[in-house]
Tab-separated table of C-alpha atoms in Angstrom:
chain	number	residue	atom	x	y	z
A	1	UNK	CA	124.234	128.524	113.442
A	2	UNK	CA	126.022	126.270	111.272
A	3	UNK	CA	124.440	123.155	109.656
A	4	UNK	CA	126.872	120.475	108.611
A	5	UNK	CA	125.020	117.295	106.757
A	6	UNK	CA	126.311	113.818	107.455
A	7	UNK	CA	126.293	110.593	105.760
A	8	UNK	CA	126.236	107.578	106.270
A	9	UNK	CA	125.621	103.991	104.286
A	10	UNK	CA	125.215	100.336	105.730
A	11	UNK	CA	125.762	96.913	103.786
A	12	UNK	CA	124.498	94.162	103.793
A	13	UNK	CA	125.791	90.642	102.879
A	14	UNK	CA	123.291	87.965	102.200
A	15	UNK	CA	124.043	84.575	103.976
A	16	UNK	CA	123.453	82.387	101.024
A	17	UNK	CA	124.900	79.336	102.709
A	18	UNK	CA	121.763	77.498	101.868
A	19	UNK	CA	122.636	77.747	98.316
A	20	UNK	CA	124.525	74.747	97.092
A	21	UNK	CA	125.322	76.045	93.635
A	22	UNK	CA	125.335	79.275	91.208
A	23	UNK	CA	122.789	76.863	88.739
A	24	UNK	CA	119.839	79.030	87.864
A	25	UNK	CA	120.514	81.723	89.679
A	26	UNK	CA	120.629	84.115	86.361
A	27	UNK	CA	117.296	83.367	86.013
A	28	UNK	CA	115.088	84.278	89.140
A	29	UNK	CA	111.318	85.410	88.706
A	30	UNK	CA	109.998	88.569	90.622
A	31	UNK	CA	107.641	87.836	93.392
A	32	UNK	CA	105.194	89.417	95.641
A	33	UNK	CA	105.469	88.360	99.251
A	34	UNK	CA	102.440	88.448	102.081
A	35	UNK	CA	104.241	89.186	105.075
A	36	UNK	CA	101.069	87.701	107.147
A	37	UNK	CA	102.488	84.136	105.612
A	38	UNK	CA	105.925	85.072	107.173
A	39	UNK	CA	107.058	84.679	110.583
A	40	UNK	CA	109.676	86.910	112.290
A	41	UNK	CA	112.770	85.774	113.621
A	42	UNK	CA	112.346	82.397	111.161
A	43	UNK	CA	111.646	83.841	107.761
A	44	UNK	CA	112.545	87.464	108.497
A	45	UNK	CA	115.023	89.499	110.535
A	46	UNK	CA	114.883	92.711	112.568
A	47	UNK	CA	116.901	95.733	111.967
A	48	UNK	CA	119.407	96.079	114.610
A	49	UNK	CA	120.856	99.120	113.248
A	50	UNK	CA	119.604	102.286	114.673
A	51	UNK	CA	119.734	104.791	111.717
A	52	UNK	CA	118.325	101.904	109.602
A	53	UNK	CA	114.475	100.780	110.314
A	54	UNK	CA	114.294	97.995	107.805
A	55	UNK	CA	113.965	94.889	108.610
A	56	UNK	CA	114.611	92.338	105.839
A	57	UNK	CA	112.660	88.962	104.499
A	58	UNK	CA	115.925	86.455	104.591
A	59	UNK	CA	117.535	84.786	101.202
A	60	UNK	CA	116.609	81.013	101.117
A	61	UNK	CA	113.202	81.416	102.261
A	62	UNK	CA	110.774	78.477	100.637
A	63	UNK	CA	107.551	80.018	99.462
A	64	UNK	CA	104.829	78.687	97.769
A	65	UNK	CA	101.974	80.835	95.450
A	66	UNK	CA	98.829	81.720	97.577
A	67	UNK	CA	96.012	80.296	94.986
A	68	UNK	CA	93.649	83.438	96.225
A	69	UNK	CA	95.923	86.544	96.060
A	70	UNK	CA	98.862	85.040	93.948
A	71	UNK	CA	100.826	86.507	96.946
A	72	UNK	CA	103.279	84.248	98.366
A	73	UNK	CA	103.897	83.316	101.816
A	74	UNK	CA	105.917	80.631	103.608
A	75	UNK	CA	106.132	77.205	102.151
A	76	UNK	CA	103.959	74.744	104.089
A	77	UNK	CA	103.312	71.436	103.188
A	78	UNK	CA	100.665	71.085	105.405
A	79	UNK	CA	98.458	74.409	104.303
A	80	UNK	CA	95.512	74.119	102.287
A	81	UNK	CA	95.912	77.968	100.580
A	82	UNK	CA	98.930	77.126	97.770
A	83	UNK	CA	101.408	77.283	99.675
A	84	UNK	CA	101.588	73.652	100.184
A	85	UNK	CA	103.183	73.358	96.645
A	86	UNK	CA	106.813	75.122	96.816
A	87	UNK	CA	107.108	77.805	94.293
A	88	UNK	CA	111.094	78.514	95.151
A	89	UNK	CA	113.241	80.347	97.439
A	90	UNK	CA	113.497	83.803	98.237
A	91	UNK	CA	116.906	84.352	96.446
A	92	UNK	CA	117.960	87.854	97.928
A	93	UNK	CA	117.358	89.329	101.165
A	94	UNK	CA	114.340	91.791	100.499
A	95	UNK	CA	113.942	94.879	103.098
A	96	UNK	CA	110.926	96.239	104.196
A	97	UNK	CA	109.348	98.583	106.577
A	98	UNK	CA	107.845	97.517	109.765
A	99	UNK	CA	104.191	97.900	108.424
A	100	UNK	CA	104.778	96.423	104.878
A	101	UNK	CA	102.459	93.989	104.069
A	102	UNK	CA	103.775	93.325	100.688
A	103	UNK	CA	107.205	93.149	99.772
A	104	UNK	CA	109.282	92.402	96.494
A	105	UNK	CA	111.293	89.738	96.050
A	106	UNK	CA	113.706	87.798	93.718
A	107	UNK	CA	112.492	84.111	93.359
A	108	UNK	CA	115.016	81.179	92.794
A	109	UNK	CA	112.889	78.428	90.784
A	110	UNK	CA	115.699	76.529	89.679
A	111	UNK	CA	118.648	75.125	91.281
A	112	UNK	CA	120.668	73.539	94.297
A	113	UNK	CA	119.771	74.079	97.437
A	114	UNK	CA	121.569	72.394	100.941
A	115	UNK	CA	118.584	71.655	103.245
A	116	UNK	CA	119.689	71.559	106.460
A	117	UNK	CA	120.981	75.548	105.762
A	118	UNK	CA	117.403	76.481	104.850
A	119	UNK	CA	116.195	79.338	107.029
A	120	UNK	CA	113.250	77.848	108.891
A	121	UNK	CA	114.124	74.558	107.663
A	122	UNK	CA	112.809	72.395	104.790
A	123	UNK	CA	112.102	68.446	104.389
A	124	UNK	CA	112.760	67.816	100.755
A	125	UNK	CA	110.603	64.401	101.698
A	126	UNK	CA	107.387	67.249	101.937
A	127	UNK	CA	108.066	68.997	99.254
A	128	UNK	CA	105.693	67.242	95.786
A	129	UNK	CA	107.661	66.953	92.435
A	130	UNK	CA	106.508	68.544	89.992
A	131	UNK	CA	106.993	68.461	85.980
A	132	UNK	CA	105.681	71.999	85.415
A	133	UNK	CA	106.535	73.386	88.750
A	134	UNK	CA	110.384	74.711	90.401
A	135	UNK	CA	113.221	72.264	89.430
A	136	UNK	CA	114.918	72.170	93.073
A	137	UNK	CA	117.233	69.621	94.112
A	138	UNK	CA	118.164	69.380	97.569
A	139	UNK	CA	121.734	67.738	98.733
């Protein structure tokens, strides 16, 4: 019998269309993500790919800082856990295995972001200013 090992490799490419300009991007923060705060098919994508079983937390993401696990989860203006205050956006696509519950992830705290490309969608009108908090301006 002859064994012959096989490669392969798969890429990636983010869809950053959400991101309106390369402002602040050389200086994300690293995050921890709940995936319980997340919800498939809006703030996360399935692997399609057969030999890959990751499925991936998509770039743009808002998220906001749970207060009890300083865990962050999707950004909800109308929660009463943190994540009413936005934190950021997920800047890179993060993958994970089917039964993460935490997963990694780049934060963008600064910057330009177009709105309307937000994955799950964002009203800037919902979001709170803040002096100390991310410095996001929406176009």
């Amino acid at each position: 019998m002859t064994l012959q090992p096989i490669t392969t490799s798969t890429s990636y490419t983010a869809d950053r269309a959400w991101l309106a300009s390369l402002h602040g991007t050389d200086s994300t923060e690293t995050i921890t993500l709940d995936m319980s705060k997340l919800t498939a098919g809006t703030h996360t994508a399935a692997s399609t790919d057969t030999s890959q079983p990751y499925s991936r937390v998509l770039s743009g993401v808002p998220v906001g800082k749970i207060s009890a696990s300083g865990l962050y989860g999707a950004f909800d203006p109308t929660a009463t856990d943190g994540r009413q205050n936005l934190a950021g956006h997920v800047f890179a696509e993060a993958l994970f295995a089917p039964t993460a519950t935490k997963v990694p992830a780049a934060l963008l705290w600064h910057g330009v972001v177009v709105a309307a490309k937000v994955p799950g969608g964002i009203d800037p009108t919902k979001v709170t200013p803040s002096v100390t908090g991310p410095q996001i301006r929406y176009v």
